[in-house]
């Protein structure tokens, strides 16, 4: 039986988040420069996005560029930004064909103006699509997001729109970039690193974590399905006992 058919379509994660890591090492292993790795990573983005949409996943978040990534060499940043623009252009038809809506989280106003404009154009063009939501985390860092949320909340308290007593988890979450998006059910990180790198710290409180040694450009459709199968064998207890969950 094909891996796709083995997946129980009634027990899919609603939201899959991925830290796409390992492009540089993938290229180095082949004696190529890092940019070659990023270019090949785009093919994995396409395959995984189409696989997720085909399965019926509702939200797929991809960590594409972190706030900390601004500290990389200028050449690499420029190459990543041009790759983003060219991929957004070439993938728009794939998004439309698969009924996918593009969204973005992060400090997207800090992106170069051509990237920002292209991103907004594709977000607008796909805004009526009602299949999967594809969320790109760009110039994103979770601490930035949380601090920003705190600032906006304080401003609303000062204006009298919110009273301090009303503040709870749910209210706070409405101030995050992800206010419209449920928490990830599973977080995947490729490339064998066991860290979170400032990604969705608030939102992954109860996510299942999945780490694989596979480098991002090698992470394709079948491995994505394997990950979903692994997820379906987990027992999510949310603090309860196994017996409580089963009954
Ligand atoms: C992930 O691959 C892509 C981005 C962070 C933009 P890396 O570029 O981090 O690849 P490694 O970790 O150096 O192999
Ligand atoms: C995390 O990867 C960010 C993205 C995948 C966009 P990094 O390669 O930048 O992470 P660290 O710095 O090695 O933890
Ligand atoms: Mg890396």
PDB file of C-alpha atoms and ligand atoms in Angstrom:
ATOM      1  CA  UNK A   1       0.000   0.000   0.000  1.00  0.00           C
ATOM      2  CA  UNK A   2       1.248   3.484  -0.822  1.00  0.00           C
ATOM      3  CA  UNK A   3       2.206   5.644   2.144  1.00  0.00           C
ATOM      4  CA  UNK A   4      -0.494   8.157   1.218  1.00  0.00           C
ATOM      5  CA  UNK A   5      -3.153   5.440   1.505  1.00  0.00           C
ATOM      6  CA  UNK A   6      -1.857   4.309   4.899  1.00  0.00           C
ATOM      7  CA  UNK A   7      -2.652   7.693   6.424  1.00  0.00           C
ATOM      8  CA  UNK A   8      -5.910   7.909   8.367  1.00  0.00           C
ATOM      9  CA  UNK A   9      -7.627  10.928   6.838  1.00  0.00           C
ATOM     10  CA  UNK A  10      -9.848  11.269   9.954  1.00  0.00           C
ATOM     11  CA  UNK A  11      -6.866  11.863  12.239  1.00  0.00           C
ATOM     12  CA  UNK A  12      -4.852  14.450  10.374  1.00  0.00           C
ATOM     13  CA  UNK A  13      -2.973  17.213  12.151  1.00  0.00           C
ATOM     14  CA  UNK A  14      -4.864  20.451  11.515  1.00  0.00           C
ATOM     15  CA  UNK A  15      -1.644  22.463  11.491  1.00  0.00           C
ATOM     16  CA  UNK A  16       1.834  21.278  10.491  1.00  0.00           C
ATOM     17  CA  UNK A  17       4.795  23.613  11.109  1.00  0.00           C
ATOM     18  CA  UNK A  18       8.249  23.012   9.643  1.00  0.00           C
ATOM     19  CA  UNK A  19      11.707  24.392  10.395  1.00  0.00           C
ATOM     20  CA  UNK A  20      13.272  23.829   6.981  1.00  0.00           C
ATOM     21  CA  UNK A  21      16.938  23.407   7.849  1.00  0.00           C
ATOM     22  CA  UNK A  22      20.041  21.971   6.194  1.00  0.00           C
ATOM     23  CA  UNK A  23      20.218  23.626   2.764  1.00  0.00           C
ATOM     24  CA  UNK A  24      23.783  24.822   3.318  1.00  0.00           C
ATOM     25  CA  UNK A  25      25.089  21.431   4.457  1.00  0.00           C
ATOM     26  CA  UNK A  26      23.272  19.681   1.609  1.00  0.00           C
ATOM     27  CA  UNK A  27      25.103  21.881  -0.899  1.00  0.00           C
ATOM     28  CA  UNK A  28      28.435  21.538   0.888  1.00  0.00           C
ATOM     29  CA  UNK A  29      28.137  17.734   0.738  1.00  0.00           C
ATOM     30  CA  UNK A  30      27.883  18.108  -3.028  1.00  0.00           C
ATOM     31  CA  UNK A  31      30.825  20.510  -3.243  1.00  0.00           C
ATOM     32  CA  UNK A  32      28.504  23.388  -4.160  1.00  0.00           C
ATOM     33  CA  UNK A  33      27.848  26.802  -2.598  1.00  0.00           C
ATOM     34  CA  UNK A  34      25.086  27.412  -0.060  1.00  0.00           C
ATOM     35  CA  UNK A  35      22.848  29.168  -2.588  1.00  0.00           C
ATOM     36  CA  UNK A  36      22.682  25.939  -4.608  1.00  0.00           C
ATOM     37  CA  UNK A  37      21.221  24.319  -1.494  1.00  0.00           C
ATOM     38  CA  UNK A  38      18.585  27.033  -1.102  1.00  0.00           C
ATOM     39  CA  UNK A  39      17.582  26.643  -4.761  1.00  0.00           C
ATOM     40  CA  UNK A  40      17.106  22.910  -4.301  1.00  0.00           C
ATOM     41  CA  UNK A  41      15.166  23.532  -1.113  1.00  0.00           C
ATOM     42  CA  UNK A  42      12.478  25.268  -3.175  1.00  0.00           C
ATOM     43  CA  UNK A  43      11.590  21.949  -4.837  1.00  0.00           C
ATOM     44  CA  UNK A  44      11.005  20.435  -1.378  1.00  0.00           C
ATOM     45  CA  UNK A  45       8.746  23.370  -0.507  1.00  0.00           C
ATOM     46  CA  UNK A  46       6.684  22.656  -3.611  1.00  0.00           C
ATOM     47  CA  UNK A  47       6.448  18.901  -2.989  1.00  0.00           C
ATOM     48  CA  UNK A  48       5.608  19.187   0.695  1.00  0.00           C
ATOM     49  CA  UNK A  49       3.052  21.928   0.045  1.00  0.00           C
ATOM     50  CA  UNK A  50       1.311  19.868  -2.625  1.00  0.00           C
ATOM     51  CA  UNK A  51       1.438  16.724  -0.467  1.00  0.00           C
ATOM     52  CA  UNK A  52      -0.079  18.577   2.500  1.00  0.00           C
ATOM     53  CA  UNK A  53      -2.829  20.042   0.335  1.00  0.00           C
ATOM     54  CA  UNK A  54      -3.529  16.634  -1.220  1.00  0.00           C
ATOM     55  CA  UNK A  55      -3.902  15.084   2.246  1.00  0.00           C
ATOM     56  CA  UNK A  56      -6.295  17.791   3.382  1.00  0.00           C
ATOM     57  CA  UNK A  57      -4.077  19.517   5.941  1.00  0.00           C
ATOM     58  CA  UNK A  58      -5.626  22.910   6.746  1.00  0.00           C
ATOM     59  CA  UNK A  59      -2.564  24.908   7.833  1.00  0.00           C
ATOM     60  CA  UNK A  60       1.079  24.497   6.830  1.00  0.00           C
ATOM     61  CA  UNK A  61       3.609  26.943   8.297  1.00  0.00           C
ATOM     62  CA  UNK A  62       7.121  27.085   6.860  1.00  0.00           C
ATOM     63  CA  UNK A  63       9.983  28.848   8.633  1.00  0.00           C
ATOM     64  CA  UNK A  64      11.707  30.423   5.661  1.00  0.00           C
ATOM     65  CA  UNK A  65      13.767  33.264   7.158  1.00  0.00           C
ATOM     66  CA  UNK A  66      14.371  34.158  10.801  1.00  0.00           C
ATOM     67  CA  UNK A  67      15.156  37.530  12.327  1.00  0.00           C
ATOM     68  CA  UNK A  68      18.556  36.049  13.213  1.00  0.00           C
ATOM     69  CA  UNK A  69      19.136  35.126   9.559  1.00  0.00           C
ATOM     70  CA  UNK A  70      19.665  38.867   8.850  1.00  0.00           C
ATOM     71  CA  UNK A  71      23.115  38.260  10.399  1.00  0.00           C
ATOM     72  CA  UNK A  72      24.176  36.006   7.511  1.00  0.00           C
ATOM     73  CA  UNK A  73      26.604  37.200   4.809  1.00  0.00           C
ATOM     74  CA  UNK A  74      25.071  39.899   2.575  1.00  0.00           C
ATOM     75  CA  UNK A  75      25.416  37.745  -0.557  1.00  0.00           C
ATOM     76  CA  UNK A  76      23.460  34.899   0.965  1.00  0.00           C
ATOM     77  CA  UNK A  77      20.702  37.226   2.207  1.00  0.00           C
ATOM     78  CA  UNK A  78      20.429  38.811  -1.246  1.00  0.00           C
ATOM     79  CA  UNK A  79      20.258  35.393  -2.891  1.00  0.00           C
ATOM     80  CA  UNK A  80      17.556  34.234  -0.461  1.00  0.00           C
ATOM     81  CA  UNK A  81      15.508  37.388  -1.108  1.00  0.00           C
ATOM     82  CA  UNK A  82      15.723  36.996  -4.912  1.00  0.00           C
ATOM     83  CA  UNK A  83      14.854  33.333  -4.598  1.00  0.00           C
ATOM     84  CA  UNK A  84      11.818  34.292  -2.565  1.00  0.00           C
ATOM     85  CA  UNK A  85      10.614  36.723  -5.231  1.00  0.00           C
ATOM     86  CA  UNK A  86      11.207  34.285  -8.091  1.00  0.00           C
ATOM     87  CA  UNK A  87       9.560  31.409  -6.206  1.00  0.00           C
ATOM     88  CA  UNK A  88       6.533  33.532  -5.322  1.00  0.00           C
ATOM     89  CA  UNK A  89       6.182  34.377  -9.026  1.00  0.00           C
ATOM     90  CA  UNK A  90       6.646  30.850 -10.314  1.00  0.00           C
ATOM     91  CA  UNK A  91       4.545  29.151  -7.620  1.00  0.00           C
ATOM     92  CA  UNK A  92       1.477  31.392  -7.828  1.00  0.00           C
ATOM     93  CA  UNK A  93      -0.080  29.068 -10.384  1.00  0.00           C
ATOM     94  CA  UNK A  94       0.564  26.033  -8.142  1.00  0.00           C
ATOM     95  CA  UNK A  95      -1.163  27.886  -5.294  1.00  0.00           C
ATOM     96  CA  UNK A  96      -4.151  28.753  -7.479  1.00  0.00           C
ATOM     97  CA  UNK A  97      -4.370  25.243  -8.936  1.00  0.00           C
ATOM     98  CA  UNK A  98      -4.393  23.702  -5.441  1.00  0.00           C
ATOM     99  CA  UNK A  99      -6.770  26.319  -3.967  1.00  0.00           C
ATOM    100  CA  UNK A 100      -4.105  27.391  -1.433  1.00  0.00           C
ATOM    101  CA  UNK A 101      -4.233  30.705   0.413  1.00  0.00           C
ATOM    102  CA  UNK A 102      -0.878  32.321   1.182  1.00  0.00           C
ATOM    103  CA  UNK A 103      -0.329  34.125   4.491  1.00  0.00           C
ATOM    104  CA  UNK A 104       2.772  35.499   6.221  1.00  0.00           C
ATOM    105  CA  UNK A 105       3.905  35.954   9.813  1.00  0.00           C
ATOM    106  CA  UNK A 106       6.886  37.962  11.002  1.00  0.00           C
ATOM    107  CA  UNK A 107       8.210  41.474  10.609  1.00  0.00           C
ATOM    108  CA  UNK A 108       7.441  41.468   6.899  1.00  0.00           C
ATOM    109  CA  UNK A 109       7.731  45.248   6.628  1.00  0.00           C
ATOM    110  CA  UNK A 110      11.467  44.825   7.211  1.00  0.00           C
ATOM    111  CA  UNK A 111      11.787  42.844   3.957  1.00  0.00           C
ATOM    112  CA  UNK A 112      13.239  44.633   0.903  1.00  0.00           C
ATOM    113  CA  UNK A 113      10.464  46.612  -0.796  1.00  0.00           C
ATOM    114  CA  UNK A 114      10.315  44.387  -3.905  1.00  0.00           C
ATOM    115  CA  UNK A 115       9.964  41.270  -1.739  1.00  0.00           C
ATOM    116  CA  UNK A 116       7.311  42.924   0.415  1.00  0.00           C
ATOM    117  CA  UNK A 117       5.369  44.029  -2.682  1.00  0.00           C
ATOM    118  CA  UNK A 118       5.530  40.591  -4.335  1.00  0.00           C
ATOM    119  CA  UNK A 119       4.519  38.843  -1.123  1.00  0.00           C
ATOM    120  CA  UNK A 120       1.514  41.124  -0.660  1.00  0.00           C
ATOM    121  CA  UNK A 121       0.500  40.673  -4.291  1.00  0.00           C
ATOM    122  CA  UNK A 122       0.425  36.868  -3.943  1.00  0.00           C
ATOM    123  CA  UNK A 123      -1.345  37.074  -0.570  1.00  0.00           C
ATOM    124  CA  UNK A 124      -3.990  39.240  -2.232  1.00  0.00           C
ATOM    125  CA  UNK A 125      -4.281  37.066  -5.335  1.00  0.00           C
ATOM    126  CA  UNK A 126      -4.794  33.898  -3.274  1.00  0.00           C
ATOM    127  CA  UNK A 127      -6.953  35.489  -0.565  1.00  0.00           C
ATOM    128  CA  UNK A 128     -10.209  33.972  -1.864  1.00  0.00           C
ATOM    129  CA  UNK A 129      -8.808  30.430  -1.979  1.00  0.00           C
ATOM    130  CA  UNK A 130     -10.403  28.282   0.702  1.00  0.00           C
ATOM    131  CA  UNK A 131      -8.310  25.115   0.634  1.00  0.00           C
ATOM    132  CA  UNK A 132      -5.093  24.880   2.635  1.00  0.00           C
ATOM    133  CA  UNK A 133      -3.532  27.933   4.282  1.00  0.00           C
ATOM    134  CA  UNK A 134       0.194  28.182   3.567  1.00  0.00           C
ATOM    135  CA  UNK A 135       1.883  30.453   6.100  1.00  0.00           C
ATOM    136  CA  UNK A 136       5.413  31.710   5.447  1.00  0.00           C
ATOM    137  CA  UNK A 137       7.388  32.833   8.491  1.00  0.00           C
ATOM    138  CA  UNK A 138       9.588  35.615   7.151  1.00  0.00           C
ATOM    139  CA  UNK A 139      11.845  37.841   9.187  1.00  0.00           C
ATOM    140  CA  UNK A 140      10.151  35.987  12.010  1.00  0.00           C
ATOM    141  CA  UNK A 141      11.226  35.466  15.571  1.00  0.00           C
ATOM    142  CA  UNK A 142       8.984  34.306  18.343  1.00  0.00           C
ATOM    143  CA  UNK A 143      10.353  36.654  20.992  1.00  0.00           C
ATOM    144  CA  UNK A 144       9.823  39.592  18.627  1.00  0.00           C
ATOM    145  CA  UNK A 145       6.229  38.416  18.113  1.00  0.00           C
ATOM    146  CA  UNK A 146       5.563  38.003  21.848  1.00  0.00           C
ATOM    147  CA  UNK A 147       7.092  41.358  22.797  1.00  0.00           C
ATOM    148  CA  UNK A 148       5.054  43.028  20.061  1.00  0.00           C
ATOM    149  CA  UNK A 149       1.906  41.364  21.340  1.00  0.00           C
ATOM    150  CA  UNK A 150       2.672  42.648  24.848  1.00  0.00           C
ATOM    151  CA  UNK A 151       3.131  46.193  23.517  1.00  0.00           C
ATOM    152  CA  UNK A 152      -0.174  46.137  21.616  1.00  0.00           C
ATOM    153  CA  UNK A 153      -1.960  44.707  24.620  1.00  0.00           C
ATOM    154  CA  UNK A 154      -0.557  47.382  26.947  1.00  0.00           C
ATOM    155  CA  UNK A 155      -1.680  50.040  24.458  1.00  0.00           C
ATOM    156  CA  UNK A 156      -5.223  48.607  24.512  1.00  0.00           C
ATOM    157  CA  UNK A 157      -5.213  48.514  28.326  1.00  0.00           C
ATOM    158  CA  UNK A 158      -4.129  52.168  28.405  1.00  0.00           C
ATOM    159  CA  UNK A 159      -6.918  53.112  25.992  1.00  0.00           C
ATOM    160  CA  UNK A 160      -9.389  51.265  28.209  1.00  0.00           C
ATOM    161  CA  UNK A 161     -10.273  48.774  25.453  1.00  0.00           C
ATOM    162  CA  UNK A 162      -9.113  45.872  27.627  1.00  0.00           C
ATOM    163  CA  UNK A 163      -9.063  45.581  31.410  1.00  0.00           C
ATOM    164  CA  UNK A 164      -6.074  43.925  33.091  1.00  0.00           C
ATOM    165  CA  UNK A 165      -8.369  41.329  34.721  1.00  0.00           C
ATOM    166  CA  UNK A 166      -9.496  40.080  31.328  1.00  0.00           C
ATOM    167  CA  UNK A 167      -5.974  39.041  30.279  1.00  0.00           C
ATOM    168  CA  UNK A 168      -5.641  35.284  29.905  1.00  0.00           C
ATOM    169  CA  UNK A 169      -4.035  32.806  27.460  1.00  0.00           C
ATOM    170  CA  UNK A 170      -6.781  33.145  24.888  1.00  0.00           C
ATOM    171  CA  UNK A 171      -6.838  36.925  24.941  1.00  0.00           C
ATOM    172  CA  UNK A 172      -3.053  37.162  24.754  1.00  0.00           C
ATOM    173  CA  UNK A 173      -2.988  34.828  21.746  1.00  0.00           C
ATOM    174  CA  UNK A 174      -5.238  37.207  19.814  1.00  0.00           C
ATOM    175  CA  UNK A 175      -2.369  39.734  19.849  1.00  0.00           C
ATOM    176  CA  UNK A 176       0.072  37.323  18.176  1.00  0.00           C
ATOM    177  CA  UNK A 177       0.673  37.199  14.397  1.00  0.00           C
ATOM    178  CA  UNK A 178      -1.005  33.790  14.478  1.00  0.00           C
ATOM    179  CA  UNK A 179      -4.292  35.038  15.944  1.00  0.00           C
ATOM    180  CA  UNK A 180      -6.280  33.508  13.074  1.00  0.00           C
ATOM    181  CA  UNK A 181      -4.327  30.241  13.092  1.00  0.00           C
ATOM    182  CA  UNK A 182      -4.723  27.247  15.445  1.00  0.00           C
ATOM    183  CA  UNK A 183      -1.604  26.035  17.299  1.00  0.00           C
ATOM    184  CA  UNK A 184       0.553  23.524  15.392  1.00  0.00           C
ATOM    185  CA  UNK A 185      -0.253  19.878  16.119  1.00  0.00           C
ATOM    186  CA  UNK A 186       3.177  18.847  14.934  1.00  0.00           C
ATOM    187  CA  UNK A 187       6.457  20.693  14.508  1.00  0.00           C
ATOM    188  CA  UNK A 188       9.013  19.124  12.170  1.00  0.00           C
ATOM    189  CA  UNK A 189      12.693  20.095  12.029  1.00  0.00           C
ATOM    190  CA  UNK A 190      14.983  18.709   9.371  1.00  0.00           C
ATOM    191  CA  UNK A 191      18.808  18.452   9.346  1.00  0.00           C
ATOM    192  CA  UNK A 192      19.400  16.754  12.703  1.00  0.00           C
ATOM    193  CA  UNK A 193      19.468  19.879  14.879  1.00  0.00           C
ATOM    194  CA  UNK A 194      17.521  19.545  18.122  1.00  0.00           C
ATOM    195  CA  UNK A 195      16.507  23.133  18.707  1.00  0.00           C
ATOM    196  CA  UNK A 196      13.636  25.520  18.101  1.00  0.00           C
ATOM    197  CA  UNK A 197      15.600  28.595  16.934  1.00  0.00           C
ATOM    198  CA  UNK A 198      13.067  31.172  18.110  1.00  0.00           C
ATOM    199  CA  UNK A 199      10.113  29.657  16.236  1.00  0.00           C
ATOM    200  CA  UNK A 200       6.513  29.751  17.531  1.00  0.00           C
ATOM    201  CA  UNK A 201       7.521  29.458  21.200  1.00  0.00           C
ATOM    202  CA  UNK A 202       4.056  30.285  22.480  1.00  0.00           C
ATOM    203  CA  UNK A 203       2.175  28.219  19.911  1.00  0.00           C
ATOM    204  CA  UNK A 204       4.090  24.932  20.312  1.00  0.00           C
ATOM    205  CA  UNK A 205       3.241  24.523  24.008  1.00  0.00           C
ATOM    206  CA  UNK A 206       1.562  21.182  23.239  1.00  0.00           C
ATOM    207  CA  UNK A 207       2.793  20.367  19.737  1.00  0.00           C
ATOM    208  CA  UNK A 208       4.258  16.967  18.935  1.00  0.00           C
ATOM    209  CA  UNK A 209       7.914  17.389  17.967  1.00  0.00           C
ATOM    210  CA  UNK A 210       9.499  15.471  15.108  1.00  0.00           C
ATOM    211  CA  UNK A 211      13.205  15.691  14.340  1.00  0.00           C
ATOM    212  CA  UNK A 212      14.795  14.066  11.299  1.00  0.00           C
ATOM    213  CA  UNK A 213      18.393  13.964  10.089  1.00  0.00           C
ATOM    214  CA  UNK A 214      17.253  14.449   6.497  1.00  0.00           C
ATOM    215  CA  UNK A 215      18.492  17.739   5.056  1.00  0.00           C
ATOM    216  CA  UNK A 216      15.693  19.974   3.772  1.00  0.00           C
ATOM    217  CA  UNK A 217      16.414  19.588   0.012  1.00  0.00           C
ATOM    218  CA  UNK A 218      16.046  15.800   0.475  1.00  0.00           C
ATOM    219  CA  UNK A 219      12.802  16.048   2.488  1.00  0.00           C
ATOM    220  CA  UNK A 220      10.164  15.156  -0.075  1.00  0.00           C
ATOM    221  CA  UNK A 221       6.608  13.841  -0.401  1.00  0.00           C
ATOM    222  CA  UNK A 222       7.171  10.320   0.975  1.00  0.00           C
ATOM    223  CA  UNK A 223       9.095  11.430   4.034  1.00  0.00           C
ATOM    224  CA  UNK A 224       6.379  13.968   4.726  1.00  0.00           C
ATOM    225  CA  UNK A 225       3.789  11.167   4.661  1.00  0.00           C
ATOM    226  CA  UNK A 226       6.006   9.099   6.995  1.00  0.00           C
ATOM    227  CA  UNK A 227       6.026  12.010   9.418  1.00  0.00           C
ATOM    228  CA  UNK A 228       2.231  12.173   9.398  1.00  0.00           C
ATOM    229  CA  UNK A 229       2.064   8.397   9.989  1.00  0.00           C
ATOM    230  CA  UNK A 230       4.420   8.807  12.958  1.00  0.00           C
ATOM    231  CA  UNK A 231       2.199  11.592  14.307  1.00  0.00           C
ATOM    232  CA  UNK A 232      -0.833   9.325  14.072  1.00  0.00           C
ATOM    233  CA  UNK A 233       0.871   6.848  16.410  1.00  0.00           C
ATOM    234  CA  UNK A 234       1.377   9.441  19.153  1.00  0.00           C
ATOM    235  CA  UNK A 235      -0.934   9.711  22.134  1.00  0.00           C
ATOM    236  CA  UNK A 236      -1.663  13.354  22.896  1.00  0.00           C
ATOM    237  CA  UNK A 237      -2.462  13.478  26.588  1.00  0.00           C
ATOM    238  CA  UNK A 238      -2.620  17.228  27.363  1.00  0.00           C
ATOM    239  CA  UNK A 239      -1.802  16.540  30.998  1.00  0.00           C
ATOM    240  CA  UNK A 240      -4.303  13.701  31.426  1.00  0.00           C
ATOM    241  CA  UNK A 241      -3.501  10.041  32.003  1.00  0.00           C
ATOM    242  CA  UNK A 242      -3.407   7.564  29.164  1.00  0.00           C
ATOM    243  CA  UNK A 243      -6.516   5.831  30.607  1.00  0.00           C
ATOM    244  CA  UNK A 244      -8.450   9.091  30.615  1.00  0.00           C
ATOM    245  CA  UNK A 245      -7.499   9.778  27.018  1.00  0.00           C
ATOM    246  CA  UNK A 246      -8.566   6.307  25.879  1.00  0.00           C
ATOM    247  CA  UNK A 247     -11.945   6.350  27.585  1.00  0.00           C
TER     248      UNK A 247
HETATM  249  C1  LIG B   1      17.872  26.530   6.051  1.00  0.00           C
HETATM  250  O1  LIG B   1      19.096  26.010   5.672  1.00  0.00           O
HETATM  251  C2  LIG B   1      17.470  27.743   5.254  1.00  0.00           C
HETATM  252  C3  LIG B   1      17.504  29.005   6.006  1.00  0.00           C
HETATM  253  C4  LIG B   1      17.791  29.149   7.256  1.00  0.00           C
HETATM  254  C5  LIG B   1      17.195  30.211   5.266  1.00  0.00           C
HETATM  255  P1  LIG B   1      20.459  26.601   6.218  1.00  0.00           P
HETATM  256  O2  LIG B   1      20.896  27.674   5.286  1.00  0.00           O
HETATM  257  O3  LIG B   1      20.343  27.000   7.633  1.00  0.00           O
HETATM  258  O4  LIG B   1      21.416  25.332   6.067  1.00  0.00           O
HETATM  259  P2  LIG B   1      22.513  24.833   7.088  1.00  0.00           P
HETATM  260  O5  LIG B   1      21.877  24.728   8.428  1.00  0.00           O
HETATM  261  O6  LIG B   1      23.610  25.832   7.066  1.00  0.00           O
HETATM  262  O7  LIG B   1      22.933  23.499   6.557  1.00  0.00           O
HETATM  263  C1  LIG B   2      16.259  28.266  11.469  1.00  0.00           C
HETATM  264  O1  LIG B   2      17.355  27.758  10.800  1.00  0.00           O
HETATM  265  C2  LIG B   2      15.582  29.295  10.616  1.00  0.00           C
HETATM  266  C3  LIG B   2      14.991  28.805   9.377  1.00  0.00           C
HETATM  267  C4  LIG B   2      14.852  27.556   9.032  1.00  0.00           C
HETATM  268  C5  LIG B   2      14.488  29.814   8.505  1.00  0.00           C
HETATM  269  P1  LIG B   2      18.834  28.273  11.146  1.00  0.00           P
HETATM  270  O2  LIG B   2      19.758  27.433  10.362  1.00  0.00           O
HETATM  271  O3  LIG B   2      18.920  29.726  10.946  1.00  0.00           O
HETATM  272  O4  LIG B   2      18.914  27.940  12.693  1.00  0.00           O
HETATM  273  P2  LIG B   2      20.146  27.985  13.706  1.00  0.00           P
HETATM  274  O5  LIG B   2      20.602  29.394  13.772  1.00  0.00           O
HETATM  275  O6  LIG B   2      21.201  27.061  13.184  1.00  0.00           O
HETATM  276  O7  LIG B   2      19.578  27.499  14.997  1.00  0.00           O
HETATM  277 MG1  LIG B   3      20.613  26.008   9.375  1.00  0.00          MG
END
